């Protein structure tokens, strides 16, 4: 049967709309910072590691076009908060404050138990809990600017009385501070703590891992995206994420 002019026009319109939809699909800017064992740059710029590899795999399996960028954490937050930018950041904790400006995928990884990476001379009193340590005004901790350590630890810090040094510096700089005795400890996951001590470049004697009573279990990590990222992208990523 010969196609009518009406059917030909309709077919052409459908093709044009499909082409326009493909052309309108914008690339997602996905950011991360170098933080092994979680995140390390791969040969193609995509991250590898405990959170990097599953995030990279999710974007690929979902068929989402992505431009990878290595940027500091505060810059990652600013990009996600930008309501005009389609940006995602890899491996972030989910909490109520961040939910005000971001949306989150399903978890891509869950940390092992929290531990303290401490100066070797720091001693925990027998039977002391983490909350008791943080209630002591003599306790000195170093925390990363704009980081969350999970709801339980964040709450203990807010209610406690420790001396808090807030830094935008690298993990390496935080280790130097603790090793030099400028702070008593920092919070790390079991896997990150073991990794850092194994690569402490001779500083291992000044550092150790401690596990006081009442340490919370590890927290789930997500891909955190700005509100400008379309719902469809989040849905495709969630379908591609294999972590259970």
PDB file of C-alpha atoms in Angstrom:
ATOM      1  CA  UNK A   1       0.000   0.000   0.000  1.00  0.00           C
ATOM      2  CA  UNK A   2       1.344   3.405  -0.950  1.00  0.00           C
ATOM      3  CA  UNK A   3       2.046   5.772   1.954  1.00  0.00           C
ATOM      4  CA  UNK A   4      -0.130   8.879   2.078  1.00  0.00           C
ATOM      5  CA  UNK A   5       1.443  12.346   2.426  1.00  0.00           C
ATOM      6  CA  UNK A   6       0.019  12.460   5.950  1.00  0.00           C
ATOM      7  CA  UNK A   7       1.803   9.249   6.965  1.00  0.00           C
ATOM      8  CA  UNK A   8       5.047  10.414   5.368  1.00  0.00           C
ATOM      9  CA  UNK A   9       4.909  13.690   7.282  1.00  0.00           C
ATOM     10  CA  UNK A  10       4.158  11.848  10.539  1.00  0.00           C
ATOM     11  CA  UNK A  11       7.085   9.474   9.991  1.00  0.00           C
ATOM     12  CA  UNK A  12       9.421  12.387   9.274  1.00  0.00           C
ATOM     13  CA  UNK A  13       8.243  14.211  12.401  1.00  0.00           C
ATOM     14  CA  UNK A  14       8.904  11.153  14.589  1.00  0.00           C
ATOM     15  CA  UNK A  15      12.419  10.831  13.169  1.00  0.00           C
ATOM     16  CA  UNK A  16      13.141  14.516  13.742  1.00  0.00           C
ATOM     17  CA  UNK A  17      11.928  14.344  17.338  1.00  0.00           C
ATOM     18  CA  UNK A  18      14.058  11.270  18.004  1.00  0.00           C
ATOM     19  CA  UNK A  19      17.115  12.976  16.550  1.00  0.00           C
ATOM     20  CA  UNK A  20      16.449  16.107  18.581  1.00  0.00           C
ATOM     21  CA  UNK A  21      16.149  14.021  21.737  1.00  0.00           C
ATOM     22  CA  UNK A  22      19.511  12.359  21.111  1.00  0.00           C
ATOM     23  CA  UNK A  23      21.162  15.670  20.384  1.00  0.00           C
ATOM     24  CA  UNK A  24      19.691  17.258  23.494  1.00  0.00           C
ATOM     25  CA  UNK A  25      21.151  14.628  25.806  1.00  0.00           C
ATOM     26  CA  UNK A  26      23.863  16.422  27.750  1.00  0.00           C
ATOM     27  CA  UNK A  27      26.940  14.827  29.205  1.00  0.00           C
ATOM     28  CA  UNK A  28      27.081  14.451  32.961  1.00  0.00           C
ATOM     29  CA  UNK A  29      30.158  15.919  34.631  1.00  0.00           C
ATOM     30  CA  UNK A  30      31.212  13.323  37.219  1.00  0.00           C
ATOM     31  CA  UNK A  31      33.758  14.452  39.790  1.00  0.00           C
ATOM     32  CA  UNK A  32      35.977  12.719  42.313  1.00  0.00           C
ATOM     33  CA  UNK A  33      39.164  13.333  44.279  1.00  0.00           C
ATOM     34  CA  UNK A  34      42.107  10.989  44.549  1.00  0.00           C
ATOM     35  CA  UNK A  35      41.616   9.003  47.743  1.00  0.00           C
ATOM     36  CA  UNK A  36      42.843   5.417  47.595  1.00  0.00           C
ATOM     37  CA  UNK A  37      41.639   2.784  48.271  1.00  0.00           C
ATOM     38  CA  UNK A  38      38.311   4.413  47.344  1.00  0.00           C
ATOM     39  CA  UNK A  39      39.226   6.506  44.330  1.00  0.00           C
ATOM     40  CA  UNK A  40      42.219   6.584  41.986  1.00  0.00           C
ATOM     41  CA  UNK A  41      42.412   7.866  38.394  1.00  0.00           C
ATOM     42  CA  UNK A  42      42.363   5.160  35.742  1.00  0.00           C
ATOM     43  CA  UNK A  43      44.165   5.240  32.414  1.00  0.00           C
ATOM     44  CA  UNK A  44      41.158   6.856  30.703  1.00  0.00           C
ATOM     45  CA  UNK A  45      40.464   9.311  33.518  1.00  0.00           C
ATOM     46  CA  UNK A  46      37.600   7.278  34.949  1.00  0.00           C
ATOM     47  CA  UNK A  47      38.051   6.392  38.630  1.00  0.00           C
ATOM     48  CA  UNK A  48      39.014   2.991  39.951  1.00  0.00           C
ATOM     49  CA  UNK A  49      38.897   1.699  43.525  1.00  0.00           C
ATOM     50  CA  UNK A  50      36.305   0.612  46.066  1.00  0.00           C
ATOM     51  CA  UNK A  51      33.826   3.310  45.009  1.00  0.00           C
ATOM     52  CA  UNK A  52      35.430   4.412  41.749  1.00  0.00           C
ATOM     53  CA  UNK A  53      35.152   1.092  39.936  1.00  0.00           C
ATOM     54  CA  UNK A  54      31.442   0.474  40.665  1.00  0.00           C
ATOM     55  CA  UNK A  55      30.617   4.083  39.759  1.00  0.00           C
ATOM     56  CA  UNK A  56      32.484   3.832  36.462  1.00  0.00           C
ATOM     57  CA  UNK A  57      30.768   0.537  35.713  1.00  0.00           C
ATOM     58  CA  UNK A  58      27.339   1.996  36.517  1.00  0.00           C
ATOM     59  CA  UNK A  59      27.750   4.920  34.105  1.00  0.00           C
ATOM     60  CA  UNK A  60      28.955   2.578  31.367  1.00  0.00           C
ATOM     61  CA  UNK A  61      26.216   0.001  31.876  1.00  0.00           C
ATOM     62  CA  UNK A  62      23.581   2.747  32.034  1.00  0.00           C
ATOM     63  CA  UNK A  63      24.805   4.253  28.767  1.00  0.00           C
ATOM     64  CA  UNK A  64      25.135   7.696  30.369  1.00  0.00           C
ATOM     65  CA  UNK A  65      27.622  10.008  28.650  1.00  0.00           C
ATOM     66  CA  UNK A  66      30.059  11.319  31.234  1.00  0.00           C
ATOM     67  CA  UNK A  67      33.059  13.611  31.507  1.00  0.00           C
ATOM     68  CA  UNK A  68      35.310  12.671  34.439  1.00  0.00           C
ATOM     69  CA  UNK A  69      37.027  15.400  36.448  1.00  0.00           C
ATOM     70  CA  UNK A  70      39.395  15.213  39.427  1.00  0.00           C
ATOM     71  CA  UNK A  71      38.559  18.177  41.680  1.00  0.00           C
ATOM     72  CA  UNK A  72      38.732  18.979  45.435  1.00  0.00           C
ATOM     73  CA  UNK A  73      35.777  17.972  47.590  1.00  0.00           C
ATOM     74  CA  UNK A  74      34.560  21.514  48.274  1.00  0.00           C
ATOM     75  CA  UNK A  75      34.510  22.168  44.529  1.00  0.00           C
ATOM     76  CA  UNK A  76      32.529  18.953  44.020  1.00  0.00           C
ATOM     77  CA  UNK A  77      29.914  20.210  46.471  1.00  0.00           C
ATOM     78  CA  UNK A  78      29.717  23.592  44.746  1.00  0.00           C
ATOM     79  CA  UNK A  79      29.166  21.917  41.382  1.00  0.00           C
ATOM     80  CA  UNK A  80      26.413  19.659  42.740  1.00  0.00           C
ATOM     81  CA  UNK A  81      24.728  22.649  44.385  1.00  0.00           C
ATOM     82  CA  UNK A  82      24.741  24.576  41.086  1.00  0.00           C
ATOM     83  CA  UNK A  83      21.164  24.250  39.909  1.00  0.00           C
ATOM     84  CA  UNK A  84      22.143  24.761  36.260  1.00  0.00           C
ATOM     85  CA  UNK A  85      24.906  22.157  36.076  1.00  0.00           C
ATOM     86  CA  UNK A  86      24.381  18.455  35.452  1.00  0.00           C
ATOM     87  CA  UNK A  87      27.031  17.229  37.858  1.00  0.00           C
ATOM     88  CA  UNK A  88      27.535  14.141  40.020  1.00  0.00           C
ATOM     89  CA  UNK A  89      30.136  13.340  42.683  1.00  0.00           C
ATOM     90  CA  UNK A  90      31.348   9.850  43.516  1.00  0.00           C
ATOM     91  CA  UNK A  91      31.299   8.052  46.862  1.00  0.00           C
ATOM     92  CA  UNK A  92      29.458  10.478  49.138  1.00  0.00           C
ATOM     93  CA  UNK A  93      27.429   9.737  52.260  1.00  0.00           C
ATOM     94  CA  UNK A  94      23.737  10.544  52.225  1.00  0.00           C
ATOM     95  CA  UNK A  95      22.385  12.796  54.980  1.00  0.00           C
ATOM     96  CA  UNK A  96      19.455  15.231  55.449  1.00  0.00           C
ATOM     97  CA  UNK A  97      21.587  18.332  54.855  1.00  0.00           C
ATOM     98  CA  UNK A  98      22.807  17.086  51.482  1.00  0.00           C
ATOM     99  CA  UNK A  99      19.357  15.891  50.465  1.00  0.00           C
ATOM    100  CA  UNK A 100      18.280  19.545  50.406  1.00  0.00           C
ATOM    101  CA  UNK A 101      20.416  20.232  47.336  1.00  0.00           C
ATOM    102  CA  UNK A 102      21.225  16.798  45.888  1.00  0.00           C
ATOM    103  CA  UNK A 103      19.737  13.484  44.875  1.00  0.00           C
ATOM    104  CA  UNK A 104      21.398  10.130  45.450  1.00  0.00           C
ATOM    105  CA  UNK A 105      21.628   6.842  43.636  1.00  0.00           C
ATOM    106  CA  UNK A 106      21.379   3.490  45.339  1.00  0.00           C
ATOM    107  CA  UNK A 107      24.489   2.626  47.394  1.00  0.00           C
ATOM    108  CA  UNK A 108      27.584   1.662  45.428  1.00  0.00           C
ATOM    109  CA  UNK A 109      29.611   0.528  48.469  1.00  0.00           C
ATOM    110  CA  UNK A 110      29.406   0.157  52.239  1.00  0.00           C
ATOM    111  CA  UNK A 111      32.379   0.867  54.492  1.00  0.00           C
ATOM    112  CA  UNK A 112      33.597  -1.598  57.030  1.00  0.00           C
ATOM    113  CA  UNK A 113      33.588  -0.566  60.695  1.00  0.00           C
ATOM    114  CA  UNK A 114      34.852   2.869  61.701  1.00  0.00           C
ATOM    115  CA  UNK A 115      38.210   3.057  63.480  1.00  0.00           C
ATOM    116  CA  UNK A 116      40.404   5.827  64.853  1.00  0.00           C
ATOM    117  CA  UNK A 117      43.685   6.547  63.111  1.00  0.00           C
ATOM    118  CA  UNK A 118      45.567   7.904  66.093  1.00  0.00           C
ATOM    119  CA  UNK A 119      48.913   9.174  67.269  1.00  0.00           C
ATOM    120  CA  UNK A 120      50.837   6.222  68.685  1.00  0.00           C
ATOM    121  CA  UNK A 121      51.034   7.889  72.110  1.00  0.00           C
ATOM    122  CA  UNK A 122      47.276   8.411  72.405  1.00  0.00           C
ATOM    123  CA  UNK A 123      45.794   6.046  74.982  1.00  0.00           C
ATOM    124  CA  UNK A 124      42.134   5.124  75.383  1.00  0.00           C
ATOM    125  CA  UNK A 125      41.123   4.649  79.036  1.00  0.00           C
ATOM    126  CA  UNK A 126      40.045   1.100  79.812  1.00  0.00           C
ATOM    127  CA  UNK A 127      36.464   0.492  78.714  1.00  0.00           C
ATOM    128  CA  UNK A 128      35.960   4.014  77.334  1.00  0.00           C
ATOM    129  CA  UNK A 129      33.439   4.440  74.538  1.00  0.00           C
ATOM    130  CA  UNK A 130      33.806   6.729  71.545  1.00  0.00           C
ATOM    131  CA  UNK A 131      31.131   9.018  72.953  1.00  0.00           C
ATOM    132  CA  UNK A 132      33.065   9.319  76.216  1.00  0.00           C
ATOM    133  CA  UNK A 133      36.250  10.186  74.326  1.00  0.00           C
ATOM    134  CA  UNK A 134      34.421  12.953  72.480  1.00  0.00           C
ATOM    135  CA  UNK A 135      32.980  14.324  75.721  1.00  0.00           C
ATOM    136  CA  UNK A 136      36.515  14.931  76.984  1.00  0.00           C
ATOM    137  CA  UNK A 137      37.628  18.555  76.344  1.00  0.00           C
ATOM    138  CA  UNK A 138      41.233  17.359  76.173  1.00  0.00           C
ATOM    139  CA  UNK A 139      40.528  15.170  73.129  1.00  0.00           C
ATOM    140  CA  UNK A 140      41.878  16.703  69.917  1.00  0.00           C
ATOM    141  CA  UNK A 141      40.461  15.547  66.599  1.00  0.00           C
ATOM    142  CA  UNK A 142      41.020  16.605  63.006  1.00  0.00           C
ATOM    143  CA  UNK A 143      38.124  16.506  60.534  1.00  0.00           C
ATOM    144  CA  UNK A 144      37.823  17.292  56.853  1.00  0.00           C
ATOM    145  CA  UNK A 145      35.919  20.436  55.895  1.00  0.00           C
ATOM    146  CA  UNK A 146      32.365  19.662  54.704  1.00  0.00           C
ATOM    147  CA  UNK A 147      32.827  15.934  55.329  1.00  0.00           C
ATOM    148  CA  UNK A 148      30.304  13.724  57.064  1.00  0.00           C
ATOM    149  CA  UNK A 149      31.353  10.759  59.160  1.00  0.00           C
ATOM    150  CA  UNK A 150      27.885   9.292  59.231  1.00  0.00           C
ATOM    151  CA  UNK A 151      24.944  10.423  61.334  1.00  0.00           C
ATOM    152  CA  UNK A 152      26.056   8.706  64.547  1.00  0.00           C
ATOM    153  CA  UNK A 153      29.591  10.112  64.620  1.00  0.00           C
ATOM    154  CA  UNK A 154      28.471  13.540  63.368  1.00  0.00           C
ATOM    155  CA  UNK A 155      25.974  13.680  66.242  1.00  0.00           C
ATOM    156  CA  UNK A 156      28.553  12.586  68.824  1.00  0.00           C
ATOM    157  CA  UNK A 157      30.954  15.285  67.639  1.00  0.00           C
ATOM    158  CA  UNK A 158      28.234  17.965  67.722  1.00  0.00           C
ATOM    159  CA  UNK A 159      27.162  16.989  71.245  1.00  0.00           C
ATOM    160  CA  UNK A 160      30.677  16.440  72.531  1.00  0.00           C
ATOM    161  CA  UNK A 161      33.388  18.775  73.737  1.00  0.00           C
ATOM    162  CA  UNK A 162      36.493  17.829  71.750  1.00  0.00           C
ATOM    163  CA  UNK A 163      38.973  20.295  70.338  1.00  0.00           C
ATOM    164  CA  UNK A 164      38.236  20.204  66.602  1.00  0.00           C
ATOM    165  CA  UNK A 165      40.690  21.156  63.864  1.00  0.00           C
ATOM    166  CA  UNK A 166      38.875  21.548  60.545  1.00  0.00           C
ATOM    167  CA  UNK A 167      41.018  21.227  57.436  1.00  0.00           C
ATOM    168  CA  UNK A 168      40.572  21.380  53.684  1.00  0.00           C
ATOM    169  CA  UNK A 169      43.927  19.628  53.332  1.00  0.00           C
ATOM    170  CA  UNK A 170      44.613  16.176  51.966  1.00  0.00           C
ATOM    171  CA  UNK A 171      44.530  12.929  53.922  1.00  0.00           C
ATOM    172  CA  UNK A 172      48.334  12.988  53.743  1.00  0.00           C
ATOM    173  CA  UNK A 173      48.378  16.370  55.502  1.00  0.00           C
ATOM    174  CA  UNK A 174      45.978  15.074  58.143  1.00  0.00           C
ATOM    175  CA  UNK A 175      48.280  12.104  58.753  1.00  0.00           C
ATOM    176  CA  UNK A 176      51.253  14.423  59.168  1.00  0.00           C
ATOM    177  CA  UNK A 177      49.307  16.451  61.719  1.00  0.00           C
ATOM    178  CA  UNK A 178      48.425  13.366  63.753  1.00  0.00           C
ATOM    179  CA  UNK A 179      51.898  11.863  63.474  1.00  0.00           C
ATOM    180  CA  UNK A 180      53.417  15.123  64.709  1.00  0.00           C
ATOM    181  CA  UNK A 181      51.118  15.147  67.740  1.00  0.00           C
ATOM    182  CA  UNK A 182      49.087  18.195  66.678  1.00  0.00           C
ATOM    183  CA  UNK A 183      45.916  16.081  66.955  1.00  0.00           C
ATOM    184  CA  UNK A 184      45.038  12.834  68.712  1.00  0.00           C
ATOM    185  CA  UNK A 185      43.100  11.086  65.966  1.00  0.00           C
ATOM    186  CA  UNK A 186      40.948  11.183  62.853  1.00  0.00           C
ATOM    187  CA  UNK A 187      38.082   8.950  61.726  1.00  0.00           C
ATOM    188  CA  UNK A 188      38.673   6.416  58.954  1.00  0.00           C
ATOM    189  CA  UNK A 189      37.072   3.203  57.816  1.00  0.00           C
ATOM    190  CA  UNK A 190      38.838  -0.065  58.586  1.00  0.00           C
ATOM    191  CA  UNK A 191      39.881  -0.512  54.950  1.00  0.00           C
ATOM    192  CA  UNK A 192      41.150   3.041  54.549  1.00  0.00           C
ATOM    193  CA  UNK A 193      43.044   2.871  57.835  1.00  0.00           C
ATOM    194  CA  UNK A 194      44.801  -0.348  56.863  1.00  0.00           C
ATOM    195  CA  UNK A 195      45.667   1.098  53.465  1.00  0.00           C
ATOM    196  CA  UNK A 196      47.091   4.307  54.924  1.00  0.00           C
ATOM    197  CA  UNK A 197      49.247   2.499  57.473  1.00  0.00           C
ATOM    198  CA  UNK A 198      50.594   0.127  54.834  1.00  0.00           C
ATOM    199  CA  UNK A 199      51.767   3.127  52.800  1.00  0.00           C
ATOM    200  CA  UNK A 200      52.820   5.475  55.577  1.00  0.00           C
ATOM    201  CA  UNK A 201      56.369   5.855  54.209  1.00  0.00           C
ATOM    202  CA  UNK A 202      58.116   5.108  57.480  1.00  0.00           C
ATOM    203  CA  UNK A 203      55.622   7.036  59.638  1.00  0.00           C
ATOM    204  CA  UNK A 204      53.906   3.872  60.842  1.00  0.00           C
ATOM    205  CA  UNK A 205      55.703   4.033  64.185  1.00  0.00           C
ATOM    206  CA  UNK A 206      53.933   7.317  64.998  1.00  0.00           C
ATOM    207  CA  UNK A 207      50.457   6.081  64.017  1.00  0.00           C
ATOM    208  CA  UNK A 208      48.120   3.260  64.972  1.00  0.00           C
ATOM    209  CA  UNK A 209      44.521   2.142  64.608  1.00  0.00           C
ATOM    210  CA  UNK A 210      42.267   2.124  67.673  1.00  0.00           C
ATOM    211  CA  UNK A 211      38.829   0.626  68.172  1.00  0.00           C
ATOM    212  CA  UNK A 212      37.079   2.061  71.222  1.00  0.00           C
ATOM    213  CA  UNK A 213      33.761   0.653  72.311  1.00  0.00           C
ATOM    214  CA  UNK A 214      30.674   2.041  70.610  1.00  0.00           C
ATOM    215  CA  UNK A 215      32.212   2.594  67.182  1.00  0.00           C
ATOM    216  CA  UNK A 216      29.396   2.699  64.594  1.00  0.00           C
ATOM    217  CA  UNK A 217      29.341   0.344  61.652  1.00  0.00           C
ATOM    218  CA  UNK A 218      30.357   1.636  58.258  1.00  0.00           C
ATOM    219  CA  UNK A 219      28.116   3.867  56.166  1.00  0.00           C
ATOM    220  CA  UNK A 220      26.835   3.382  52.621  1.00  0.00           C
ATOM    221  CA  UNK A 221      28.375   5.482  49.857  1.00  0.00           C
ATOM    222  CA  UNK A 222      26.462   6.799  46.849  1.00  0.00           C
ATOM    223  CA  UNK A 223      26.736   8.737  43.635  1.00  0.00           C
ATOM    224  CA  UNK A 224      25.516  12.209  44.632  1.00  0.00           C
ATOM    225  CA  UNK A 225      24.003  14.303  41.833  1.00  0.00           C
ATOM    226  CA  UNK A 226      22.685  17.818  41.512  1.00  0.00           C
ATOM    227  CA  UNK A 227      18.986  18.522  41.102  1.00  0.00           C
ATOM    228  CA  UNK A 228      19.619  19.449  37.448  1.00  0.00           C
ATOM    229  CA  UNK A 229      20.468  15.827  36.634  1.00  0.00           C
ATOM    230  CA  UNK A 230      17.350  14.309  35.013  1.00  0.00           C
ATOM    231  CA  UNK A 231      15.311  11.678  36.832  1.00  0.00           C
ATOM    232  CA  UNK A 232      15.909   9.320  33.937  1.00  0.00           C
ATOM    233  CA  UNK A 233      19.666   9.397  34.491  1.00  0.00           C
ATOM    234  CA  UNK A 234      19.272   8.491  38.162  1.00  0.00           C
ATOM    235  CA  UNK A 235      16.891   5.673  37.247  1.00  0.00           C
ATOM    236  CA  UNK A 236      19.307   4.251  34.669  1.00  0.00           C
ATOM    237  CA  UNK A 237      22.201   4.428  37.104  1.00  0.00           C
ATOM    238  CA  UNK A 238      20.147   2.678  39.788  1.00  0.00           C
ATOM    239  CA  UNK A 239      19.313  -0.135  37.391  1.00  0.00           C
ATOM    240  CA  UNK A 240      23.005  -0.503  36.525  1.00  0.00           C
ATOM    241  CA  UNK A 241      24.305  -0.498  40.124  1.00  0.00           C
ATOM    242  CA  UNK A 242      25.016  -4.050  41.272  1.00  0.00           C
ATOM    243  CA  UNK A 243      25.883  -3.460  44.954  1.00  0.00           C
ATOM    244  CA  UNK A 244      23.554  -5.233  47.366  1.00  0.00           C
TER     245      UNK A 244
END
